[in-house]
Coordinates of C-alpha atoms in Angstrom, one line a residue:
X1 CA 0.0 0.0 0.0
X2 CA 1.6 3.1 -1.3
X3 CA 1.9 5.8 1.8
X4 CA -1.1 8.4 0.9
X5 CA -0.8 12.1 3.2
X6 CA -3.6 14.5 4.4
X7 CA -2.9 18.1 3.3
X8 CA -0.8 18.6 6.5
X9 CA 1.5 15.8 6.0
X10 CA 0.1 13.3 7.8
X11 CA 0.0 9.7 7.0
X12 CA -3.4 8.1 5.8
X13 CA -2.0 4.6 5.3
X14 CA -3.3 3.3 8.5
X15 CA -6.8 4.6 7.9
X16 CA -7.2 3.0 4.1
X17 CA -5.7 -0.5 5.3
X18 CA -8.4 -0.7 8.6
X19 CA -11.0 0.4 5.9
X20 CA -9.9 -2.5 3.7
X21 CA -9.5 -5.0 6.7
X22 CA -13.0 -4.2 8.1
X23 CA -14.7 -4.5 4.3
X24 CA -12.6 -8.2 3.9
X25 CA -12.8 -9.1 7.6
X26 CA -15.7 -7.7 9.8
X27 CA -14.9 -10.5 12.4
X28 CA -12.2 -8.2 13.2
X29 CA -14.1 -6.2 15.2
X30 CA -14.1 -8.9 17.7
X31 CA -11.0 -8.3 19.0
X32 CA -11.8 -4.9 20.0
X33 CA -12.5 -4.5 23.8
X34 CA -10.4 -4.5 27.2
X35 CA -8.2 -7.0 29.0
X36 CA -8.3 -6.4 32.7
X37 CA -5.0 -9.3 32.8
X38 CA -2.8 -6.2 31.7
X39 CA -3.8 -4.5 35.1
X40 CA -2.3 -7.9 37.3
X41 CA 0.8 -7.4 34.7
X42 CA 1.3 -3.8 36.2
X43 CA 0.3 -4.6 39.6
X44 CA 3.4 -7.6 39.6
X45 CA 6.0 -5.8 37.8
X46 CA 5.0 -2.9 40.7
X47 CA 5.5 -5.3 43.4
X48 CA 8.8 -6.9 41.8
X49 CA 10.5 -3.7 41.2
X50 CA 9.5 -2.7 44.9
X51 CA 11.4 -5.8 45.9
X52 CA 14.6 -5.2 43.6
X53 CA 14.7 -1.3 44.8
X54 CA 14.1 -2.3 48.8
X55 CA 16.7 -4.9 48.1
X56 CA 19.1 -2.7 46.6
X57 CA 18.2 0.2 49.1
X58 CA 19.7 -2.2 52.0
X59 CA 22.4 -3.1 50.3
X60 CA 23.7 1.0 49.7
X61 CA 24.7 3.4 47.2
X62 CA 28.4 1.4 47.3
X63 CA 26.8 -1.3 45.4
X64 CA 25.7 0.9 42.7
X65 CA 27.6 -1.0 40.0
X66 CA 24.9 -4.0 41.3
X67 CA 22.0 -1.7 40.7
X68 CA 23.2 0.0 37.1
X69 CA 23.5 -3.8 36.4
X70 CA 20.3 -4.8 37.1
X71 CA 18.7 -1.5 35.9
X72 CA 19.9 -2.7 32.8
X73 CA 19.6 -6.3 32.6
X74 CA 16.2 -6.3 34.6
X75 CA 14.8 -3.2 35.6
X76 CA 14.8 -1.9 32.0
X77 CA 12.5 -4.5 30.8
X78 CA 9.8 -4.5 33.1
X79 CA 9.5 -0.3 33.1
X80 CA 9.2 -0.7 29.1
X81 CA 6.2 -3.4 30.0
X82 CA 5.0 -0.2 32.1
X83 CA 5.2 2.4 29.4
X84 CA 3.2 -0.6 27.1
X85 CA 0.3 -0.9 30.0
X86 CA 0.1 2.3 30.3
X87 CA 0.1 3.2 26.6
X88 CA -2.9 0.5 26.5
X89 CA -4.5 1.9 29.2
X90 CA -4.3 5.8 27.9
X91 CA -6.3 4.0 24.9
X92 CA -8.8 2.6 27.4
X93 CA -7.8 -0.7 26.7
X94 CA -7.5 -2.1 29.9
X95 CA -10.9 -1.1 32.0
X96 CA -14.3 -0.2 30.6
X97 CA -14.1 2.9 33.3
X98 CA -11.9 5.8 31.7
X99 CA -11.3 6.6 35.6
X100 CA -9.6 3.3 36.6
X101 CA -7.6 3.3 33.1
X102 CA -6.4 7.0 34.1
X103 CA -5.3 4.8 37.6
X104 CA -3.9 1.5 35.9
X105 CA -1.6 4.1 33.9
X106 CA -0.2 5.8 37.1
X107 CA 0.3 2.6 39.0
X108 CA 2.5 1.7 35.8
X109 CA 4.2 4.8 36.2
X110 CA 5.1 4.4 40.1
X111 CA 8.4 2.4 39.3
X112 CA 9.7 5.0 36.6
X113 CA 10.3 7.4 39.2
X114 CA 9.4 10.2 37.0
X115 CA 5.9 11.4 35.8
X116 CA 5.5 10.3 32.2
X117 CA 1.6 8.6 32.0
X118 CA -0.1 11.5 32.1
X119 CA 2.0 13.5 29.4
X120 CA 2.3 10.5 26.8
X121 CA -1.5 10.4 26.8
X122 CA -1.8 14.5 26.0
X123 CA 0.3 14.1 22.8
X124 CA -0.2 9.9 21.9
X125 CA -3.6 10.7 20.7
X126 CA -2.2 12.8 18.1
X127 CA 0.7 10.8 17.2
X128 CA -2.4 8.7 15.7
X129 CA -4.6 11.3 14.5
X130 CA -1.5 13.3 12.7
X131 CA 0.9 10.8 12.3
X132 CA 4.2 11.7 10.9
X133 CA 2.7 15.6 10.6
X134 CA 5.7 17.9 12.2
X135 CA 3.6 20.1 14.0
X136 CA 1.3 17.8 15.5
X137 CA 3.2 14.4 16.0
X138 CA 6.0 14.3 19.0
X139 CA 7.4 11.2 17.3
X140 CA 8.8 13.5 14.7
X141 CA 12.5 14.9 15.7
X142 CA 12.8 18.2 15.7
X143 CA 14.8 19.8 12.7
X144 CA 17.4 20.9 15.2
X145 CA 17.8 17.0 16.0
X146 CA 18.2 16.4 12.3
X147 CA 20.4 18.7 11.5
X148 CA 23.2 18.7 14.9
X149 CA 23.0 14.7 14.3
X150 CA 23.4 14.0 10.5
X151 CA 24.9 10.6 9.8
X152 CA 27.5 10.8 12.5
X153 CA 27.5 7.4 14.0
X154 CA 28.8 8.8 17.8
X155 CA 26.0 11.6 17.6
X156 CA 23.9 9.1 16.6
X157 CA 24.4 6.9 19.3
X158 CA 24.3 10.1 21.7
X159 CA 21.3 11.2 20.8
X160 CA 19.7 7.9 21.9
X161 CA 21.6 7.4 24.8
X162 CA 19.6 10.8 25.8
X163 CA 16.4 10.1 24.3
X164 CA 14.0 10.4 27.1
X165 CA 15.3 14.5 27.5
X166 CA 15.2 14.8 24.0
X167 CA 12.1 13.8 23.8
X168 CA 10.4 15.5 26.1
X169 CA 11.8 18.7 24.7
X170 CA 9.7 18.2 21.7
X171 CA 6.9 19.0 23.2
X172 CA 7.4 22.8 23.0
X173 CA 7.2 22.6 19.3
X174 CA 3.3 20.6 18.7
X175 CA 0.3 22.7 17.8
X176 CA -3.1 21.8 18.8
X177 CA -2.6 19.3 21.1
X178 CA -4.4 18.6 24.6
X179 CA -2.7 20.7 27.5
X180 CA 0.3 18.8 29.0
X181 CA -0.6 20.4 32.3
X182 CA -4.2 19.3 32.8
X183 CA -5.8 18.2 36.3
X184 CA -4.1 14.3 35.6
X185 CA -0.9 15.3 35.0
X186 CA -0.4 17.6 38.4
X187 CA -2.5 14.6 39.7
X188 CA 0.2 12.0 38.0
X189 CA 3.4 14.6 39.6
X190 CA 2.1 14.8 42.9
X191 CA 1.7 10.8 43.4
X192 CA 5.2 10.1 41.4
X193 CA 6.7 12.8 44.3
X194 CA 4.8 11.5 47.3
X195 CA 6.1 8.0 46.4
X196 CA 9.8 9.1 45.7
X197 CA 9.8 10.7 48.8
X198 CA 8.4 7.7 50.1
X199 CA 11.0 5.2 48.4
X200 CA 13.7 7.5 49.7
X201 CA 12.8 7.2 53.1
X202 CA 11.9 3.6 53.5
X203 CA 14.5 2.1 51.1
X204 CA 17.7 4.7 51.1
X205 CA 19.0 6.4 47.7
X206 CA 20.0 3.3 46.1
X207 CA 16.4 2.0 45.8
X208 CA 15.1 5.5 44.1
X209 CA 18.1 5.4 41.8
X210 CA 17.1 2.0 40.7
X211 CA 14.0 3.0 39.8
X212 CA 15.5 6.3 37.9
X213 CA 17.9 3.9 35.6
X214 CA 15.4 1.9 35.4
X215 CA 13.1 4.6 33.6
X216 CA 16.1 5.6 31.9
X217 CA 17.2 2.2 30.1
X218 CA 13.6 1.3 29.4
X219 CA 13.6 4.9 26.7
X220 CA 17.3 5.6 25.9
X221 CA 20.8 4.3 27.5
X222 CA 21.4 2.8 24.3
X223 CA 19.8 0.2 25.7
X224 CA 18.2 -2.9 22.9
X225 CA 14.7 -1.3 23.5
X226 CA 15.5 2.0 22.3
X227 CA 15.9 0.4 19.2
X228 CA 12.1 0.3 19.6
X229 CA 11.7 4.2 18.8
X230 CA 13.8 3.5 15.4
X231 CA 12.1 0.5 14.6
X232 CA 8.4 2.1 14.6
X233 CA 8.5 4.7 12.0
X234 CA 12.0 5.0 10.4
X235 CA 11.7 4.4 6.9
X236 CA 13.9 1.2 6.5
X237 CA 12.0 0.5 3.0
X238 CA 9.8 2.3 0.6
X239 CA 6.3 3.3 0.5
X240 CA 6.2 2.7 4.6
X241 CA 5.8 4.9 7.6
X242 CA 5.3 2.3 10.1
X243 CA 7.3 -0.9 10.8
X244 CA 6.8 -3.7 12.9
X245 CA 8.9 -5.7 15.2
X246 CA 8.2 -10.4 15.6
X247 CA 11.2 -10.9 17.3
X248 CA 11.6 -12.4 20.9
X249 CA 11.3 -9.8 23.1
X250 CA 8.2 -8.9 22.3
X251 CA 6.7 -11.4 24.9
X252 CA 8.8 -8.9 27.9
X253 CA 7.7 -6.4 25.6
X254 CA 4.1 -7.0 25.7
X255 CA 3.6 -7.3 21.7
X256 CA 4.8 -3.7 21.1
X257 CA 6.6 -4.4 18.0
X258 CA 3.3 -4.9 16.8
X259 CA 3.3 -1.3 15.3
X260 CA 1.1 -1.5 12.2
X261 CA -1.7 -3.7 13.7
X262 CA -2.0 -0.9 16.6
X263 CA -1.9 2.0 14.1
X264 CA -4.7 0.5 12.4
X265 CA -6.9 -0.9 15.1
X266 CA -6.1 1.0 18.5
X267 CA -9.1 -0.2 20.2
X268 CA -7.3 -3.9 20.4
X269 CA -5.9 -4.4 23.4
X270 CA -2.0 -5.7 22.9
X271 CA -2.9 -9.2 24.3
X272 CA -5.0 -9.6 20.3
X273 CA -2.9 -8.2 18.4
X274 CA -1.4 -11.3 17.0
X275 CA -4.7 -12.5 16.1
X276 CA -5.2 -9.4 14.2
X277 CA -2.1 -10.5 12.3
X278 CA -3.4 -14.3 11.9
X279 CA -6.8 -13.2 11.0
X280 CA -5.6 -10.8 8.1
X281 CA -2.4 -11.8 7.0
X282 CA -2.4 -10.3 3.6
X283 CA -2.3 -7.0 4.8
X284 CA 0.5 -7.5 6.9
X285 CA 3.1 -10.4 5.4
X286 CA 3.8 -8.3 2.9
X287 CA 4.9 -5.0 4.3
X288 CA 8.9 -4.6 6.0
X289 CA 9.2 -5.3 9.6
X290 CA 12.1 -5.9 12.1
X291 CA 13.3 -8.9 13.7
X292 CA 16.3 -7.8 16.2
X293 CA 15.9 -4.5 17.9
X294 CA 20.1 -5.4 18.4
X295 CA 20.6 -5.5 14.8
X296 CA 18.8 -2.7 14.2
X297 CA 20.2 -0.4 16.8
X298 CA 23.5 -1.4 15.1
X299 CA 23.0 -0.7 11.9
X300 CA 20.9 2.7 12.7
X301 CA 24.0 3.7 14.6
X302 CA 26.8 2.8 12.4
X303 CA 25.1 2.9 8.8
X304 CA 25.4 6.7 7.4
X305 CA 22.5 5.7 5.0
X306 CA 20.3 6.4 7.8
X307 CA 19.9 9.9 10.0
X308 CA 16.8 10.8 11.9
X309 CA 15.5 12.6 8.7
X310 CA 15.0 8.9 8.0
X311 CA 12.2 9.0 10.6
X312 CA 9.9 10.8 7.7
X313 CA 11.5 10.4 4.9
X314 CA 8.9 8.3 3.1
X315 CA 5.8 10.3 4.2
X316 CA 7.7 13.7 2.8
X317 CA 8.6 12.2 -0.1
X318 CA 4.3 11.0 -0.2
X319 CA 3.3 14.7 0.7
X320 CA 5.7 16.3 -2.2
X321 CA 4.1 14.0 -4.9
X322 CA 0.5 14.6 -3.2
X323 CA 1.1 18.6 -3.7
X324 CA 2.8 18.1 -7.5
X325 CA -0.5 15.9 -8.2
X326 CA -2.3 18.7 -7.3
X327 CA -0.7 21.4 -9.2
X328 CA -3.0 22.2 -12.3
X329 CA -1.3 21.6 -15.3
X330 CA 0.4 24.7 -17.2

């Protein structure tokens, strides 16, 4: 399916293929609905990072090369299953009561440390509705990301490593998106403080900076799920803005990688979204996806073909031939 662009630049493609599903496949809309089971998956991964951190917290901050190791090797993993439930839940995919999805989202959030739920679901909802459209999508760098990173392979890497910050500092740029500092996201802040300061007085520094590097390794670090961000919608082939991910870590990553399926039905919950893929496979076998976040990360990193222009490449490329169509002829 050739990308198609609405006359702000954003991508279409997802729209046209769930059209196209739906006609060929009604049954689809079977699959829409909640799964309360990702709410028990945030609740444990709460509880066993609480263990880790009050664990670490006893040992001290002189064991900090222990707790950078298993911020990487452990803690990363299960706060990247908590920006996916909470991701879910911000698409009322968890609970049929927008209140207790609002909830399930914080309670992800408790073991990044840092307020994040909140925020994602302000500017998420029009990373679908303008996708790939500068002023509207955070997804998009920002042109001054473009242009200080180019194809340098250690700026690059850099920019990743930093990713959370960078991202965040996106925000400043989107037009017409929900206020970041509505009633939930002082809400979100003030329960992510209360339980820092809680953490740091029942557990001791080394627990809270668990949690911290945690959060951090679970967006950026160069970490194998940051590859994640690169593998969503860089253009790694032609006539795509979205690319999926089937390789093994998507069972710790709670079928994330399952890009394109989400795009075009959000209302699935991520615990269907293979069957999505089973039930129309047509529409997805055929289109480019990833199969090792560590190859990928490798090859974004070290291949000049690829810059963070990449990102859009496809879709600006879509919008140019979209405004020359629509030229009248001389």
């Amino acid at each position: 399916m050739t990308i198609s662009v609405t006359a702000n630049g954003a991508d279409r493609s997802h729209i046209e293929r769930r059209k196209a599903i739906l006609e060929k496949y009604p049954q689809v809309r079977e699959l829409f609905g909640r799964d309360e089971t990702t709410f028990k998956i945030a609740a444990a991964i709460f509880v066993g990072q609480m263990v880790i951190a009050a664990f670490l917290g006893w040992l001290g901050l002189s064991y900090w090369p222990l707790t950078l190791l298993l911020a990487i090797c452990v803690g990363a993993f299960a706060n990247h299953a908590n920006f996916v439930i909470i991701h879910d839940a911000i698409h009322n995919c968890v609970f049929e009561s927008h209140l207790l999805n609002k909830w399930t989202a914080i309670l992800a959030d408790l073991s990044n440390g840092f307020p994040t739920a909140m925020g994602f679901r302000c500017y998420h909802i029009k990373h679908h509705s303008h996708l790939s459209a500068y002023d509207y999508d955070a997804d998009v760098p920002s042109h001054w990301e473009v242009e200080w990173v180019g194809d340098s392979g250690w700026r690059k890497a850099l920019w990743l490593f930093f990713f959370p910050a960078i991202q965040l500092a996106r925000l400043s740029r989107l037009k017409g998106t929900v206020p970041i500092m509505g009633r939930w996201t002082y809400i979100n802040i003030a329960v992510i403080v209360a339980f820092d300061i809680f953490v740091l007085w029942a557990f001791g520094p080394n627990a809270l900076l668990y949690l911290f590097l945690s959060f951090w390794f679970s967006v950026g670090g160069l970490h194998p799920l940051s590859a994640r961000w690169l593998q969503e919608h860089f253009a790694f082939g032609p006539d795509q803005g979205t690319f999926d991910y089937y390789g093994p870590l998507n069972t710790l990553a709670l079928n994330i990688g399952y890009h394109n399926e989400h795009h075009d039905f959000h209302e699935i919950p991520w615990t269907r979204l293979p069957k999505l893929k089973a039930m129309a496979p047509e529409f997805y076998d055929t289109l480019g996806c990833h199969r090792s976040w560590v190859a990928l990360l490798v090859t974004f990193i070290f291949d000049p073909r690829y810059s963070l222009n990449t990102r859009s490449e496809n879709v600006q490329h879509a919008a140019h031939a979209a405004e020359v169509a629509a030229q009248p002829a001389e």
